[in-house]
Structures are given as C-alpha cells and as structure tokens.
Amino acid sequence: MRGLDYKWVEALEAVVVQESFERAAQALFISQSAVSQRIKQLENFLAKPVLIREQPPRLTTAGKKLMGLYHRVQLLESEVLPELTNQPNQRPVRIFIATNADSLATWLLPALAPIMQERKVEFNLSVDIEARTIEKLKKGEVTGAISLEPEPIPGCVSQYLGRMDYVCVANPEFAKRYFSKGVTRHTLKHAPAVSFDQYDEMHQMFLKQHFNLSPEVITQHRVASSEAFVNLALLGVAYCLIPRLQIAKELEQGRLVDLMPGFLLSFQIYWHHWQLETGLLQEITQAIVDYSSAQLPK
C-alpha cells in the first residue's frame, strides 16, 4: 500500500494559506490542475474530503488533523535535517499557538520576543477564549495552547503558568454616571458592558454568581479584542473586566478607576504542549514558563 505523499499535503496547505487554487499553484510553481490533482489524490487516499471548496477554501475536520500532522513533520525535519545535511534551514520554522486575547495583550509577546529575534521562526498565533483554545490542540491545528483547563489531553503536557487577575473598571466619568451608588444588581442593569463574544463565560460568571443577573437583561457590546476593551473603558462608553496587569498604568494615573476595590476575578492558566519536545519547541516552552512565572502571580 502506498503511503501518504507529503506533496499532496503541501498542495492542501498552499490552497488554504493562499486562499485559492490559482495562487497556490503560483506559490508552488506548478499548474493549477496539478494542485487540484494532488488534492484529489489525497482525498482518494483518505477516502474522505479534506477541503470545503468555497471562497475562501476551508479545511474539513480530517484536513485540520492532517495539517497538524504536516506541521509536526515539518518541525521534526527542521530539527533533524540540518544536522544530517550540515546545512542551515533555508525557510523559517512555523509554530502554531492558540492563545487567549488577554495573554496576547499582556505577557505572551514579550515572552516570545527573544526567540523571534534569535531564531529563524514564524509564529502563527490564533486567538480564542480560554475555554476553546485547547480544542485547537486536540484537533491538531496548533502545537501549543494557553488554556484554563488543567488536565492535559493524551500525548500532551499541562504546565501551570500563573494567575490572571481581572478587575472591574471604567473611566471616572462613566463611574460617576452609572455607579455613584456603587456596583449593584440595579446599577449593572443600566450600565453598558463589554464581552469578548457570546461565549464569554467570564462576564456571564461575573453577573450570575455575584449579582444573580442574567446577561440578557443588560446592554453588552461584543468586541473580540483585549486592547479594544481598554479603549472602550477609556472612552467612557462601557465598564469592563480587564487584567490588572494590562491596566496598571491607567489605574495609577486615574484614567481608569476600580469600580469594586478589593474584588478580583481570578483564573489559573496553563500551557499545553506536546509531551516529547526537543530543540526549538523546548525553547518556546521554557520561554513561556519562565516569563509567565516572573510576571503572573501564583
């Protein structure tokens, strides 16, 4: 039986990255019909579709798993081939990481910066809420994920990074307008808020557990950006739950005020990665663990 031909998978990746068969052919220096033929051969080999042929093309579940395998093979090659051939890598090594928006906006980039500067690497950082990032690791879409889930999935390791402490803040004018009598169930009903998306469990927990309030009865903007949360609070159009680490300067300057002094909504975060790591992947894990240990409370 003929094994998996990685030229087929290379064509699949090119179509997804380039978002068209035509541009994929140009990137691979082959004809468009050759790209189509390679993907058909791949689907015949697996006896299932790997690509949803719409604009832009999207991977099926099988295609995502296959892409995860391909990225692992590329990583292994990047470690082994230079040693065997005595030739340096010509292309950057691609690393796929799933992260929550708040880690990306605070400590993750400084943690990875030395590796970006010193190694020939290309990071692809996908952003999702903390509860869903580990799903990307399960599907093989990423090589590591920052998650709230402490238990590792099979074949992976979970390492505790620290605590993310969230404070409820607004600018002084907003606080005076909506919360002059304090943050209560009644005042929260009338104050616009911000959440990441409809699956933002953090804001739902804040309202339900502490105020017995349903998210459906409040005005709630949805913005999938941690930096936008801060800007909206500074603009005085909403109150937000924001990591203290992210707004220490704004709180010190009085541009934002803590609406509930002494209150923290805290979450423990973990770094999930493959069990057997060497070389670059090991460096990335060490950088993430070391930097988060210095920046995040335990």
mmCIF file with all atom_site columns, C-alpha atoms in Angstrom, residues 71-83 87-89 91-95 119-120 278 280-281:
data_model
loop_
_atom_site.group_PDB
_atom_site.id
_atom_site.type_symbol
_atom_site.label_atom_id
_atom_site.label_alt_id
_atom_site.label_comp_id
_atom_site.label_asym_id
_atom_site.label_entity_id
_atom_site.label_seq_id
_atom_site.pdbx_PDB_ins_code
_atom_site.Cartn_x
_atom_site.Cartn_y
_atom_site.Cartn_z
_atom_site.occupancy
_atom_site.B_iso_or_equiv
_atom_site.pdbx_formal_charge
_atom_site.auth_seq_id
_atom_site.auth_comp_id
_atom_site.auth_asym_id
_atom_site.auth_atom_id
_atom_site.pdbx_PDB_model_num
ATOM 1  C CA . HIS A 1 71  ? 3.271  20.780 10.796 1.00 0.00 ? 71  HIS A CA 1
ATOM 2  C CA . ARG A 1 72  ? 4.710  18.208 13.206 1.00 0.00 ? 72  ARG A CA 1
ATOM 3  C CA . VAL A 1 73  ? 6.633  16.573 10.381 1.00 0.00 ? 73  VAL A CA 1
ATOM 4  C CA . GLN A 1 74  ? 7.981  19.978 9.310  1.00 0.00 ? 74  GLN A CA 1
ATOM 5  C CA . LEU A 1 75  ? 9.106  20.669 12.864 1.00 0.00 ? 75  LEU A CA 1
ATOM 6  C CA . LEU A 1 76  ? 10.881 17.323 13.110 1.00 0.00 ? 76  LEU A CA 1
ATOM 7  C CA . GLU A 1 77  ? 12.578 17.943 9.764  1.00 0.00 ? 77  GLU A CA 1
ATOM 8  C CA . SER A 1 78  ? 13.730 21.376 10.913 1.00 0.00 ? 78  SER A CA 1
ATOM 9  C CA . GLU A 1 79  ? 15.478 19.735 13.869 1.00 0.00 ? 79  GLU A CA 1
ATOM 10 C CA . VAL A 1 80  ? 16.946 16.678 12.133 1.00 0.00 ? 80  VAL A CA 1
ATOM 11 C CA . LEU A 1 81  ? 17.786 17.661 8.550  1.00 0.00 ? 81  LEU A CA 1
ATOM 12 C CA . PRO A 1 82  ? 20.265 20.495 9.314  1.00 0.00 ? 82  PRO A CA 1
ATOM 13 C CA . GLU A 1 83  ? 22.219 18.088 11.486 1.00 0.00 ? 83  GLU A CA 1
ATOM 14 C CA . GLN A 1 87  ? 23.101 22.815 6.056  1.00 0.00 ? 87  GLN A CA 1
ATOM 15 C CA . PRO A 1 88  ? 21.096 25.531 7.912  1.00 0.00 ? 88  PRO A CA 1
ATOM 16 C CA . ASN A 1 89  ? 17.352 25.853 7.418  1.00 0.00 ? 89  ASN A CA 1
ATOM 17 C CA . ARG A 1 91  ? 12.929 28.638 5.447  1.00 0.00 ? 91  ARG A CA 1
ATOM 18 C CA . PRO A 1 92  ? 11.632 29.756 8.858  1.00 0.00 ? 92  PRO A CA 1
ATOM 19 C CA . VAL A 1 93  ? 10.119 27.098 11.098 1.00 0.00 ? 93  VAL A CA 1
ATOM 20 C CA . ARG A 1 94  ? 6.395  27.701 11.542 1.00 0.00 ? 94  ARG A CA 1
ATOM 21 C CA . ILE A 1 95  ? 4.967  27.426 15.046 1.00 0.00 ? 95  ILE A CA 1
ATOM 22 C CA . ARG A 1 119 ? 15.762 32.030 15.760 1.00 0.00 ? 119 ARG A CA 1
ATOM 23 C CA . LYS A 1 120 ? 14.509 31.608 12.214 1.00 0.00 ? 120 LYS A CA 1
ATOM 24 C CA . THR A 1 278 ? 13.181 18.994 21.591 1.00 0.00 ? 278 THR A CA 1
ATOM 25 C CA . LEU A 1 280 ? 13.002 24.945 19.240 1.00 0.00 ? 280 LEU A CA 1
ATOM 26 C CA . LEU A 1 281 ? 9.773  23.690 20.811 1.00 0.00 ? 281 LEU A CA 1
#
